[in-house]
Tab-separated table of C-alpha atoms in Angstrom:
chain	number	residue	atom	x	y	z
Q	19	MET	CA	13.635	19.073	-34.869
Q	20	GLY	CA	12.522	15.713	-36.264
Q	21	LYS	CA	8.859	14.741	-36.336
Q	22	ALA	CA	9.196	11.921	-33.771
Q	23	GLN	CA	11.009	14.208	-31.349
Q	24	ARG	CA	8.390	16.919	-31.922
Q	25	LEU	CA	5.550	14.503	-31.111
Q	26	ILE	CA	7.235	13.372	-27.894
Q	27	GLN	CA	7.732	16.984	-26.841
Q	28	LEU	CA	4.093	17.723	-27.672
Q	29	MET	CA	2.923	14.743	-25.603
Q	30	MET	CA	4.879	16.075	-22.619
Q	31	LYS	CA	3.342	19.546	-23.000
Q	32	VAL	CA	-0.177	18.111	-23.328
Q	33	ASN	CA	0.333	16.112	-20.137
Q	34	GLU	CA	1.181	19.305	-18.248
Q	35	ARG	CA	-2.115	21.047	-19.066
Q	36	LYS	CA	-5.759	20.594	-18.192
Q	37	SER	CA	-6.774	22.316	-21.421
Q	38	PHE	CA	-5.258	24.283	-24.301
Q	39	THR	CA	-6.073	25.750	-27.706
Q	40	ILE	CA	-4.469	24.817	-31.003
Q	41	GLN	CA	-3.009	28.307	-31.446
Q	42	GLU	CA	-1.542	28.353	-27.905
Q	43	MET	CA	0.228	25.056	-28.489
Q	44	ALA	CA	1.359	26.030	-32.009
Q	45	ASP	CA	2.899	29.255	-30.704
Q	46	GLU	CA	4.649	27.447	-27.853
Q	47	CYS	CA	6.054	24.738	-30.115
Q	48	GLY	CA	6.995	27.173	-32.884
Q	49	VAL	CA	4.976	25.499	-35.649
Q	50	SER	CA	2.050	26.551	-37.833
Q	51	ARG	CA	-1.564	26.031	-36.829
Q	52	ARG	CA	-1.939	23.473	-39.643
Q	53	THR	CA	1.086	21.493	-38.428
Q	54	MET	CA	-0.244	21.530	-34.872
Q	55	ILE	CA	-3.635	20.188	-36.006
Q	56	ARG	CA	-1.864	17.381	-37.868
Q	57	ASP	CA	0.365	16.570	-34.875
Q	58	LEU	CA	-2.597	16.460	-32.488
Q	59	MET	CA	-4.424	14.100	-34.843
Q	60	GLU	CA	-1.374	11.819	-34.879
Q	61	LEU	CA	-1.189	11.865	-31.084
Q	62	SER	CA	-4.837	10.872	-30.939
Q	63	GLU	CA	-4.193	7.977	-33.363
Q	64	LEU	CA	-1.324	6.853	-31.097
Q	65	GLY	CA	-3.764	6.527	-28.190
Q	66	VAL	CA	-3.388	9.871	-26.404
Q	67	PRO	CA	-6.969	10.522	-25.140
Q	68	LEU	CA	-7.614	14.052	-26.464
Q	69	TYR	CA	-11.070	15.623	-26.450
Q	70	SER	CA	-11.936	18.691	-28.548
Q	71	GLU	CA	-14.470	21.357	-27.543
Q	72	VAL	CA	-15.815	23.819	-30.126
Q	73	GLY	CA	-17.080	27.357	-29.631
Q	74	VAL	CA	-15.948	30.284	-27.504
Q	75	GLY	CA	-13.590	29.073	-24.802
Q	76	GLY	CA	-13.164	25.760	-26.596
Q	77	GLY	CA	-9.985	23.871	-27.274
Q	78	TYR	CA	-8.495	20.513	-26.375
Q	79	ARG	CA	-8.326	18.683	-23.063
Q	80	MET	CA	-7.258	15.255	-21.836
Q	81	LEU	CA	-10.194	12.859	-21.735
Q	82	ARG	CA	-8.818	10.608	-18.969
Q	83	ASP	CA	-5.526	9.658	-17.294
Q	84	LYS	CA	-2.299	11.260	-18.454
Q	85	VAL	CA	-0.143	9.307	-20.902
Q	86	LEU	CA	3.580	9.078	-20.388
Q	87	PRO	CA	5.893	9.828	-23.284
Q	88	PRO	CA	8.179	6.994	-24.450
Q	89	ILE	CA	10.897	6.132	-21.921
Q	90	ASN	CA	14.028	4.295	-22.965
Q	91	PHE	CA	15.070	1.409	-20.708
Q	92	THR	CA	17.899	-1.044	-21.111
Q	93	GLU	CA	16.723	-4.636	-21.339
Q	94	TYR	CA	17.917	-5.387	-17.802
Q	95	GLU	CA	16.197	-2.276	-16.448
Q	96	ALA	CA	12.992	-3.527	-18.060
Q	97	ILE	CA	13.473	-6.958	-16.447
Q	98	ALA	CA	14.010	-5.319	-13.043
Q	99	LEU	CA	10.805	-3.286	-13.475
Q	100	PHE	CA	8.924	-6.394	-14.587
Q	101	PHE	CA	9.820	-8.319	-11.441
Q	102	ALA	CA	9.176	-5.284	-9.242
Q	103	GLY	CA	5.632	-5.341	-10.579
Q	104	GLN	CA	5.536	-9.133	-10.398
Q	105	SER	CA	6.292	-8.950	-6.660
Q	106	LEU	CA	2.858	-7.353	-6.095
Q	107	ARG	CA	0.886	-10.157	-7.716
Q	108	ASN	CA	0.522	-12.240	-4.548
Q	109	TYR	CA	-1.285	-9.498	-2.671
Q	110	GLN	CA	-4.966	-10.265	-2.208
Q	111	ALA	CA	-5.704	-6.550	-2.654
Q	112	LEU	CA	-3.933	-3.534	-4.171
Q	113	PRO	CA	-5.175	0.017	-4.728
Q	114	PHE	CA	-4.194	-0.345	-8.418
Q	115	THR	CA	-4.602	-4.068	-9.222
Q	116	ASN	CA	-5.662	-3.794	-12.877
Q	117	GLU	CA	-2.998	-1.208	-13.649
Q	118	VAL	CA	-0.211	-3.530	-12.462
Q	119	GLU	CA	-1.415	-6.333	-14.726
Q	120	GLN	CA	-1.751	-4.013	-17.718
Q	121	ALA	CA	1.685	-2.450	-17.165
Q	122	LEU	CA	3.332	-5.888	-16.922
Q	123	ASP	CA	1.595	-7.062	-20.087
Q	124	LYS	CA	2.755	-3.962	-22.003
Q	125	LEU	CA	6.310	-4.257	-20.722
Q	126	PHE	CA	6.516	-7.967	-21.557
Q	127	HIS	CA	5.002	-7.453	-25.019
Q	128	TYR	CA	7.697	-4.995	-26.169
Q	129	LEU	CA	10.701	-6.955	-24.905
Q	130	PRO	CA	12.873	-8.818	-27.409
Q	131	ASN	CA	12.089	-12.542	-27.710
Q	132	GLU	CA	15.307	-13.629	-25.978
Q	133	ARG	CA	14.475	-11.417	-22.977
Q	134	LYS	CA	10.937	-12.806	-22.878
Q	135	GLU	CA	12.425	-16.293	-22.694
Q	136	HIS	CA	14.809	-15.143	-19.956
Q	137	ILE	CA	11.901	-13.734	-17.916
Q	138	THR	CA	9.882	-16.925	-18.416
Q	139	GLN	CA	12.768	-18.961	-17.008
Q	140	MET	CA	13.255	-16.547	-14.098
Q	141	ARG	CA	9.545	-16.771	-13.206
Q	142	GLN	CA	10.018	-20.504	-12.745
Q	143	ARG	CA	12.912	-19.892	-10.315
Q	144	LEU	CA	12.052	-16.620	-8.536
Q	145	VAL	CA	8.978	-15.603	-6.559
Q	146	PHE	CA	8.257	-12.787	-4.086
Q	147	TRP	CA	5.959	-14.578	-1.674
Q	148	ILE	CA	3.395	-12.724	0.445
Q	149	PRO	CA	1.486	-14.672	3.127
Q	150	PRO	CA	-2.022	-15.085	1.700
Q	151	HIS	CA	-4.923	-13.505	3.603
Q	152	GLU	CA	-8.456	-14.136	2.367
Q	153	LEU	CA	-9.634	-10.796	3.747
Q	154	GLU	CA	-11.672	-8.332	1.736
Q	155	THR	CA	-10.452	-4.715	1.646
Q	156	PRO	CA	-13.090	-2.912	-0.447
Q	157	PHE	CA	-12.146	0.486	1.017
Q	158	LEU	CA	-8.386	0.322	0.407
Q	159	GLN	CA	-8.465	2.624	-2.618
Q	160	PRO	CA	-10.971	5.108	-1.064
Q	161	LEU	CA	-8.749	5.381	2.036
Q	162	LEU	CA	-5.706	6.035	-0.155
Q	163	GLU	CA	-7.634	8.662	-2.139
Q	164	ALA	CA	-8.781	10.297	1.117
Q	165	ALA	CA	-5.139	10.430	2.254
Q	166	ILE	CA	-4.027	11.961	-1.054
Q	167	GLN	CA	-6.866	14.504	-1.079
Q	168	GLN	CA	-6.608	15.008	2.706
Q	169	GLN	CA	-10.313	14.497	3.271
Q	170	LEU	CA	-12.232	13.563	6.397
Q	171	VAL	CA	-14.102	10.289	6.065
Q	172	SER	CA	-16.619	8.536	8.264
Q	173	ILE	CA	-16.033	4.805	8.762
Q	174	VAL	CA	-17.695	1.896	10.491
Q	175	TYR	CA	-14.817	0.011	12.117
Q	176	GLU	CA	-14.989	-3.506	13.489
Q	177	SER	CA	-12.489	-4.588	16.156
Q	178	SER	CA	-13.609	-5.920	19.559
Q	179	THR	CA	-16.742	-3.814	18.995
Q	180	ILE	CA	-18.247	-2.015	15.994
Q	181	LYS	CA	-17.857	1.753	16.164
Q	182	ASN	CA	-18.499	4.766	13.969
Q	183	ARG	CA	-15.415	6.943	13.618
Q	184	THR	CA	-14.443	10.098	11.792
Q	185	ILE	CA	-10.836	9.971	10.608
Q	186	GLN	CA	-8.375	11.883	8.448
Q	187	PRO	CA	-6.083	9.324	6.761
Q	188	ILE	CA	-2.353	10.070	6.519
Q	189	GLY	CA	-1.621	7.074	4.316
Q	190	VAL	CA	-1.837	3.315	3.905
Q	191	TYR	CA	0.861	0.669	4.147
Q	192	THR	CA	1.149	-3.088	3.966
Q	193	MET	CA	2.932	-5.429	6.369
Q	194	ASN	CA	2.900	-9.250	6.421
Q	195	GLY	CA	0.239	-9.274	3.716
Q	196	LEU	CA	-2.210	-7.050	5.638
Q	197	TRP	CA	-3.115	-3.437	4.881
Q	198	TYR	CA	-3.137	-0.683	7.517
Q	199	CYS	CA	-4.243	2.949	7.515
Q	200	GLN	CA	-2.534	5.551	9.718
Q	201	ALA	CA	-4.979	8.345	10.508
Q	202	TYR	CA	-6.015	10.986	12.993
Q	203	CYS	CA	-9.180	9.807	14.730
Q	204	PHE	CA	-11.551	12.610	15.723
Q	205	SER	CA	-13.584	10.172	17.826
Q	206	SER	CA	-10.658	9.421	20.166
Q	207	LEU	CA	-8.777	12.711	19.518
Q	208	ALA	CA	-5.559	10.801	18.822
Q	209	TYR	CA	-3.574	9.219	15.985
Q	210	ARG	CA	-4.561	5.599	15.396
Q	211	VAL	CA	-3.702	2.711	13.079
Q	212	PHE	CA	-6.677	0.918	11.489
Q	213	ARG	CA	-6.718	-2.486	9.801
Q	214	VAL	CA	-8.177	-1.795	6.364
Q	215	ASP	CA	-10.031	-5.134	6.196
Q	216	ARG	CA	-11.921	-4.137	9.367
Q	217	VAL	CA	-13.372	-1.026	7.738
Q	218	LYS	CA	-16.929	-2.091	6.886
Q	219	GLN	CA	-18.363	1.184	5.572
Q	220	LEU	CA	-16.856	4.464	4.388
Q	221	SER	CA	-18.253	7.802	3.266
Q	222	THR	CA	-16.820	11.282	2.763
Q	223	VAL	CA	-17.744	13.774	5.489
Q	224	ALA	CA	-19.773	16.677	4.116
Q	225	ASP	CA	-18.358	19.215	6.595
Q	226	GLN	CA	-14.586	19.348	6.129
Q	227	SER	CA	-14.043	22.290	8.499
Q	228	GLN	CA	-12.377	20.083	11.165
Q	229	LYS	CA	-9.646	19.010	8.739
Q	230	LEU	CA	-6.102	19.176	10.121
Q	231	ASP	CA	-3.081	20.430	8.187
Q	232	LEU	CA	-1.383	17.098	7.461
Q	233	ASP	CA	-0.123	17.918	3.955
Q	234	HIS	CA	3.509	17.625	5.036
Q	235	GLU	CA	3.091	14.358	6.950
Q	236	HIS	CA	4.529	11.214	5.356
Q	237	ILE	CA	3.342	7.667	6.003
Q	238	GLU	CA	6.928	6.363	6.146
Q	239	THR	CA	7.660	8.810	8.975
Q	240	TRP	CA	4.748	7.389	10.971
Q	241	ILE	CA	5.880	3.809	10.396
Q	242	MET	CA	9.362	4.702	11.675
Q	243	LYS	CA	7.776	6.540	14.598
Q	244	ALA	CA	5.903	3.368	15.530
Q	245	GLU	CA	9.208	1.515	15.497
Q	246	THR	CA	10.626	3.954	18.072
Q	247	ASP	CA	7.425	4.058	20.163
Q	248	GLN	CA	7.683	3.490	23.913
Q	249	LYS	CA	8.973	-0.058	24.356
Q	250	LEU	CA	8.599	-2.699	27.045
Q	251	ASP	CA	11.033	-5.550	27.697
Q	252	VAL	CA	9.517	-8.922	26.799
Q	253	GLU	CA	10.794	-12.303	27.992
Q	254	VAL	CA	8.998	-15.557	27.191
Q	255	GLU	CA	9.986	-19.180	27.908
Q	256	LEU	CA	9.174	-21.482	24.983
Q	257	THR	CA	8.774	-25.226	24.591
Q	258	MET	CA	10.008	-26.880	21.393
Q	259	GLU	CA	6.579	-26.367	19.843
Q	260	GLY	CA	6.522	-22.786	21.133
Q	261	VAL	CA	9.868	-22.134	19.428
Q	262	ARG	CA	8.584	-23.571	16.170
Q	263	ARG	CA	5.436	-21.459	16.195
Q	264	CYS	CA	7.236	-18.253	17.159
Q	265	GLN	CA	9.763	-18.837	14.387
Q	266	SER	CA	6.844	-18.714	11.935
Q	267	GLU	CA	5.954	-15.194	13.101
Q	268	LEU	CA	8.068	-12.608	11.267
Q	269	SER	CA	8.103	-10.037	14.087
Q	270	LEU	CA	9.315	-12.606	16.664
Q	271	ALA	CA	11.560	-14.991	14.749
Q	272	ASN	CA	14.820	-13.017	15.033
Q	273	HIS	CA	14.590	-12.666	18.814
Q	274	ILE	CA	14.567	-16.343	19.841
Q	275	SER	CA	17.532	-18.080	21.468
Q	276	VAL	CA	17.212	-21.847	20.969
Q	277	ARG	CA	18.794	-24.228	23.477
Q	278	ALA	CA	20.437	-27.552	22.643
Q	279	ASN	CA	17.309	-29.442	23.748
Q	280	GLY	CA	15.101	-27.468	21.324
Q	281	THR	CA	13.399	-25.235	23.884
Q	282	GLY	CA	14.108	-21.521	23.826
Q	283	VAL	CA	13.628	-18.074	25.222
Q	284	LEU	CA	12.261	-15.002	23.444
Q	285	CYS	CA	13.829	-11.703	24.522
Q	286	MET	CA	12.920	-8.466	22.775
Q	287	GLN	CA	11.417	-5.020	23.145
Q	288	TRP	CA	7.812	-4.460	22.093
Q	289	SER	CA	5.765	-1.337	21.482
Q	290	ARG	CA	3.351	-0.570	24.312
Q	291	SER	CA	0.704	0.413	21.754
Q	292	SER	CA	0.735	-3.138	20.285
Q	293	LEU	CA	0.577	-5.124	23.531
Q	294	ASN	CA	-2.937	-6.362	22.786
Q	295	TRP	CA	-1.614	-8.389	19.841
Q	296	LEU	CA	1.107	-9.902	22.038
Q	297	VAL	CA	-1.419	-10.915	24.702
Q	298	HIS	CA	-3.627	-12.729	22.196
Q	299	PHE	CA	-0.689	-14.388	20.443
Q	300	PHE	CA	0.809	-15.945	23.585
Q	301	LEU	CA	-2.633	-16.772	24.937
Q	302	GLY	CA	-3.124	-18.789	21.738
Q	303	LEU	CA	0.120	-20.704	22.375
Q	304	GLY	CA	-1.306	-22.065	25.618
Q	305	LEU	CA	1.180	-24.236	27.540
Q	306	GLU	CA	3.807	-23.845	24.798
Q	307	ALA	CA	4.782	-20.362	26.097
Q	308	THR	CA	5.204	-18.803	29.544
Q	309	VAL	CA	5.447	-15.011	29.625
Q	310	LYS	CA	7.953	-13.916	32.287
Q	311	LYS	CA	7.692	-10.196	31.604
Q	312	PRO	CA	6.327	-7.623	31.304
Q	313	GLU	CA	3.946	-8.004	34.233
Q	314	LEU	CA	1.325	-6.069	32.292
Q	315	VAL	CA	1.094	-8.852	29.683
Q	316	ARG	CA	1.004	-11.546	32.373
Q	317	LYS	CA	-1.937	-9.839	34.102
Q	318	GLN	CA	-3.848	-9.379	30.857
Q	319	ILE	CA	-3.369	-13.072	29.974
Q	320	GLN	CA	-4.562	-14.049	33.466
Q	321	ALA	CA	-7.650	-11.848	33.058
Q	322	LYS	CA	-8.420	-13.398	29.657
Q	323	LEU	CA	-8.058	-16.920	31.087
Q	324	GLN	CA	-10.441	-16.086	33.930
Q	325	GLN	CA	-12.975	-14.759	31.429
Q	326	MET	CA	-12.621	-17.942	29.362
Q	327	ALA	CA	-13.034	-20.097	32.471
Q	328	ARG	CA	-16.297	-18.336	33.313
Q	329	GLN	CA	-17.399	-18.670	29.691
Q	330	TYR	CA	-16.941	-22.465	29.789
Q	331	GLU	CA	-18.323	-23.113	33.290
């Protein structure tokens, strides 16, 4: 086995272990102790973060994050990966912002010059646009870590009121530039979706005895479940301005029938659990939209208008 191949194999073995001794690794790789010491020194010089401990029970361990061995990509695979990472740049917040930038810089640095030029030209012609939201999400990464570790966390959540809640996150996802956390809420004894930017404080719960067995739950399953949630038929008459404004809303745009005179009608099914958003959206359209059904939305809009009338008396 050549030296380069041996070093790659050694890097893979090191990544698999929390700790190891020189003799253990030498025996496993079929080389002498002296050769193993030399190979480990070369790995360290290449940037693999190894830490040595002397004495009884000593050995080597990884100092920080694992390091991937070299992976061979074709130039076009590398370009595809570059733009996959590039598509995340317009997010206001990511749970791994710095890592994306560093990975893109490394990938771009090692591409041939002609491919760098090709990418530069593509960046002038191709963009993955995300609607910008100037909303702070300082607890995005802690919520993701809590979901991965399956830990109970206590949050202060701000919606119509500010409440303290104990939740067990299943996962986080992004939609229309906003971040959401699907979780089991022990305060309401039900599964809930929380806007991450509305989480104002977060701490790990000391007593984890209430924790549910959610190890086999997947966030994608819950997103699909929300799509098939109990639906209500929605019908809304729209003026020309109402059509224009609804066409700017991703979740509504594909359900509008526009008439020759520019007015239109919105017909679709909507999740019962998200009716509150629908009420506030069409309330904000004022005279540009008239909700025909469901009656539940009509009544909630009427109640809101009565409250506003009293507010402005």
